[in-house]
Short mmCIF file of N, CA and C in Angstrom, two decimals:
data_model
loop_
_atom_site.label_atom_id
_atom_site.label_comp_id
_atom_site.label_asym_id
_atom_site.label_seq_id
_atom_site.Cartn_x
_atom_site.Cartn_y
_atom_site.Cartn_z
N SER A 1 -5.12 82.00 21.68
CA SER A 1 -4.04 81.09 21.92
C SER A 1 -2.47 81.49 22.18
N GLU A 2 -2.31 81.46 23.49
CA GLU A 2 -0.90 81.19 23.96
C GLU A 2 0.33 80.97 22.85
N SER A 3 1.40 81.57 22.70
CA SER A 3 2.05 80.58 21.74
C SER A 3 3.53 81.70 21.79
N GLY A 4 4.76 81.04 21.65
CA GLY A 4 5.99 81.55 22.23
C GLY A 4 6.18 82.25 23.47
N GLU A 5 7.49 82.54 23.53
CA GLU A 5 8.13 82.32 24.55
C GLU A 5 7.37 83.69 25.64
N ASP A 6 6.44 84.64 25.16
CA ASP A 6 5.74 85.54 25.90
C ASP A 6 5.67 85.08 26.76
N VAL A 7 4.43 83.98 26.59
CA VAL A 7 3.48 83.15 27.74
C VAL A 7 4.63 83.07 28.69
N PHE A 8 5.94 82.87 28.89
CA PHE A 8 6.43 83.00 30.13
C PHE A 8 6.84 83.91 30.83
N SER A 9 6.80 84.99 29.94
CA SER A 9 7.71 86.13 30.58
C SER A 9 7.06 86.51 31.79
N ASN A 10 8.16 86.88 32.69
CA ASN A 10 7.52 87.84 33.97
C ASN A 10 7.56 88.87 33.70
N LYS A 11 5.98 89.72 34.12
CA LYS A 11 5.77 90.79 33.37
C LYS A 11 5.42 91.43 34.55
N GLY A 12 5.97 93.01 34.46
CA GLY A 12 5.65 93.61 35.89
C GLY A 12 5.14 95.13 35.15
N PHE A 13 5.87 96.25 36.30
CA PHE A 13 5.86 97.38 34.86
C PHE A 13 7.04 98.03 35.58
N THR A 14 7.13 99.44 34.90
CA THR A 14 8.20 100.68 35.19
C THR A 14 7.35 101.67 35.86
N ARG A 15 8.34 102.23 36.20
CA ARG A 15 8.25 104.03 36.60
C ARG A 15 8.66 105.01 36.74
N VAL A 16 8.61 105.44 35.85
CA VAL A 16 8.90 106.84 35.41
C VAL A 16 8.72 108.43 35.76
N THR A 17 9.62 109.05 36.40
CA THR A 17 8.92 110.61 36.73
C THR A 17 9.72 111.30 35.50
N VAL A 18 9.36 112.28 35.26
CA VAL A 18 9.49 113.62 34.11
C VAL A 18 9.17 114.54 34.43
N VAL A 19 9.57 115.86 34.24
CA VAL A 19 9.65 117.08 34.70
C VAL A 19 9.52 117.69 33.36
N LYS A 20 7.80 117.92 32.97
CA LYS A 20 7.90 118.85 31.99
C LYS A 20 7.12 120.65 32.34
N ASP A 21 8.01 121.40 31.72
CA ASP A 21 7.74 122.97 32.23
C ASP A 21 7.32 123.16 33.81
N GLY A 22 8.23 122.17 34.35
CA GLY A 22 8.30 122.50 36.09
C GLY A 22 7.67 121.47 36.64
N ILE A 23 6.21 120.78 35.96
CA ILE A 23 5.09 119.95 36.71
C ILE A 23 6.18 118.29 36.33
N PRO A 24 5.80 117.67 37.84
CA PRO A 24 6.47 116.31 37.77
C PRO A 24 5.50 115.46 37.56
N ILE A 25 5.63 114.57 36.35
CA ILE A 25 4.39 113.79 35.59
C ILE A 25 5.33 111.90 35.90
N THR A 26 4.52 110.92 36.59
CA THR A 26 5.16 109.86 37.29
C THR A 26 4.36 108.65 35.97
N ILE A 27 5.01 108.20 35.61
CA ILE A 27 4.23 107.70 34.21
C ILE A 27 4.82 105.85 34.99
N TYR A 28 3.51 105.26 34.49
CA TYR A 28 3.59 103.67 35.02
C TYR A 28 3.35 102.88 33.84
N ASN A 29 3.84 102.24 33.16
CA ASN A 29 3.84 101.69 31.98
C ASN A 29 3.86 100.12 32.56
N THR A 30 2.92 99.66 32.01
CA THR A 30 2.42 98.06 31.99
C THR A 30 2.22 96.88 31.05
N HIS A 31 2.81 95.88 30.84
CA HIS A 31 2.26 94.89 29.64
C HIS A 31 2.06 93.04 31.15
N THR A 32 0.50 93.25 31.17
CA THR A 32 -0.11 91.95 31.79
C THR A 32 0.08 91.05 31.07
N GLN A 33 -0.38 89.81 31.26
CA GLN A 33 0.17 88.33 31.26
C GLN A 33 -1.73 88.85 30.51
N SER A 34 -1.59 87.89 28.72
CA SER A 34 -2.46 87.35 28.27
C SER A 34 -3.00 86.53 28.42
N GLY A 35 -4.15 86.49 27.59
CA GLY A 35 -4.63 84.66 27.70
C GLY A 35 -5.77 84.73 29.02
N ASP A 36 -6.00 83.62 29.45
CA ASP A 36 -6.77 83.14 30.15
C ASP A 36 -6.16 82.99 31.93
N ALA A 37 -5.75 84.23 31.82
CA ALA A 37 -4.73 84.82 33.15
C ALA A 37 -5.36 85.55 33.98
N THR A 38 -6.62 85.35 34.63
CA THR A 38 -7.32 86.40 35.16
C THR A 38 -6.57 86.53 36.63
N GLY A 39 -6.45 85.18 37.14
CA GLY A 39 -5.75 85.68 38.44
C GLY A 39 -4.31 85.96 38.52
N THR A 40 -3.70 85.50 37.75
CA THR A 40 -2.49 86.22 37.23
C THR A 40 -2.26 87.67 37.21
N ARG A 41 -3.03 88.33 36.10
CA ARG A 41 -3.91 89.75 35.83
C ARG A 41 -4.20 90.33 37.27
N GLN A 42 -4.49 89.90 37.97
CA GLN A 42 -5.49 90.34 39.40
C GLN A 42 -4.40 90.96 40.15
N GLU A 43 -3.54 89.60 40.22
CA GLU A 43 -2.08 90.06 41.39
C GLU A 43 -1.27 90.83 40.48
N GLN A 44 -1.34 91.37 39.39
CA GLN A 44 -0.61 91.98 38.36
C GLN A 44 -0.69 93.67 39.21
N PHE A 45 -2.18 93.64 38.98
CA PHE A 45 -3.36 95.17 39.15
C PHE A 45 -2.72 94.96 40.24
N ALA A 46 -3.52 94.51 41.24
CA ALA A 46 -3.15 94.97 42.81
C ALA A 46 -1.64 95.34 43.49
N GLU A 47 -0.78 94.76 42.90
CA GLU A 47 0.32 95.04 42.68
C GLU A 47 1.20 96.53 42.66
N LEU A 48 0.35 97.13 41.14
CA LEU A 48 0.28 98.37 40.38
C LEU A 48 -0.47 99.29 41.01
N GLY A 49 -1.62 98.73 41.15
CA GLY A 49 -2.54 99.86 42.24
C GLY A 49 -1.82 99.97 43.99
N ALA A 50 -1.26 99.09 44.35
CA ALA A 50 -0.73 99.18 45.81
C ALA A 50 0.40 100.03 45.49
N SER A 51 1.58 99.89 44.29
CA SER A 51 2.41 101.09 44.10
C SER A 51 2.13 102.36 43.71
N VAL A 52 0.56 102.75 42.79
CA VAL A 52 0.46 104.01 42.68
C VAL A 52 -0.01 104.65 43.68
N SER A 53 -0.69 103.95 44.71
CA SER A 53 -1.47 104.27 46.01
C SER A 53 -0.33 104.77 46.96
N ALA A 54 0.69 103.74 46.52
CA ALA A 54 1.76 104.52 48.04
C ALA A 54 2.45 105.74 47.35
N PHE A 55 2.79 105.87 46.01
CA PHE A 55 3.56 106.89 45.52
C PHE A 55 2.45 108.27 45.26
N ARG A 56 1.59 108.39 45.77
CA ARG A 56 0.16 109.23 45.39
C ARG A 56 0.66 109.75 46.64
N VAL A 57 0.46 109.00 48.16
CA VAL A 57 0.56 109.28 49.41
C VAL A 57 1.87 110.27 49.49
N ALA A 58 3.13 109.66 49.12
CA ALA A 58 4.20 110.46 49.88
C ALA A 58 4.88 111.55 48.47
N ASN A 59 3.79 111.46 46.90
CA ASN A 59 3.93 112.64 46.19
C ASN A 59 2.77 113.34 45.42
N PRO A 60 1.95 113.60 46.28
CA PRO A 60 0.68 114.11 46.23
C PRO A 60 0.29 115.18 44.61
N THR A 61 1.58 115.76 44.68
CA THR A 61 1.46 117.16 43.53
C THR A 61 1.82 116.47 42.78
N HIS A 62 2.24 115.33 42.31
CA HIS A 62 2.85 114.56 40.66
C HIS A 62 1.45 114.54 40.39
N ALA A 63 1.40 114.10 39.12
CA ALA A 63 0.47 113.61 37.93
C ALA A 63 0.71 112.87 37.43
N ILE A 64 -0.18 111.21 37.83
CA ILE A 64 0.25 109.87 37.51
C ILE A 64 -0.14 109.71 36.23
N LEU A 65 -0.09 108.54 35.54
CA LEU A 65 -0.46 108.49 34.39
C LEU A 65 0.01 106.70 34.13
N VAL A 66 -0.57 106.26 34.21
CA VAL A 66 -1.41 104.82 34.09
C VAL A 66 -1.45 104.18 32.86
N MET A 67 -0.27 103.24 32.03
CA MET A 67 -0.47 103.26 30.62
C MET A 67 0.20 101.78 30.08
N GLY A 68 -0.13 101.29 29.22
CA GLY A 68 0.22 99.94 28.95
C GLY A 68 -0.83 99.25 27.75
N ASP A 69 -0.54 97.50 28.20
CA ASP A 69 -1.02 96.97 27.62
C ASP A 69 -2.18 95.62 28.70
N PHE A 70 -2.74 96.24 28.97
CA PHE A 70 -3.87 95.76 30.03
C PHE A 70 -4.09 93.79 29.76
N ASN A 71 -4.28 94.14 28.55
CA ASN A 71 -4.67 92.45 28.35
C ASN A 71 -6.09 92.58 28.75
N ASP A 72 -7.35 93.37 28.67
CA ASP A 72 -8.05 93.34 29.57
C ASP A 72 -9.70 94.30 29.31
N THR A 73 -11.03 94.28 29.61
CA THR A 73 -11.55 95.36 29.58
C THR A 73 -11.61 96.75 30.53
N PRO A 74 -11.98 97.94 30.70
CA PRO A 74 -11.82 98.39 31.90
C PRO A 74 -12.51 98.03 32.95
N ALA A 75 -14.03 97.52 32.43
CA ALA A 75 -14.75 97.24 33.61
C ALA A 75 -14.32 95.56 34.62
N SER A 76 -13.53 95.56 33.81
CA SER A 76 -13.26 93.87 34.01
C SER A 76 -12.31 93.82 35.89
N ALA A 77 -12.80 92.96 36.42
CA ALA A 77 -12.84 93.18 38.32
C ALA A 77 -10.59 92.84 38.37
N PRO A 78 -10.28 92.49 36.86
CA PRO A 78 -8.88 92.74 37.93
C PRO A 78 -8.24 94.35 38.07
N LEU A 79 -8.56 95.10 36.63
CA LEU A 79 -8.94 95.94 36.88
C LEU A 79 -8.68 97.08 38.19
N GLN A 80 -10.24 96.68 38.71
CA GLN A 80 -10.44 97.31 39.69
C GLN A 80 -9.88 97.96 40.97
N PRO A 81 -9.16 97.59 41.11
CA PRO A 81 -7.44 97.80 41.90
C PRO A 81 -7.08 99.46 41.84
N LEU A 82 -7.18 99.98 39.90
CA LEU A 82 -6.66 101.06 39.50
C LEU A 82 -8.04 102.17 39.84
#
């Protein structure tokens, strides 16, 4: 069950690029909507997937790490854009 103000939060993602030993690593972090919000999570993952894809095209040599609290299982439909 959803409770508290967290249920009303506008959740998205952040992106940061760090350089370790001369290697650029771009990190995406997200905390998607929880509970019975499959449609909302699907939209969030579609937006995240589009950002990752566009970044990959513009920066093909960067390592990319996508992490966070997905509030879903790896095989779920909302995660497929990733």
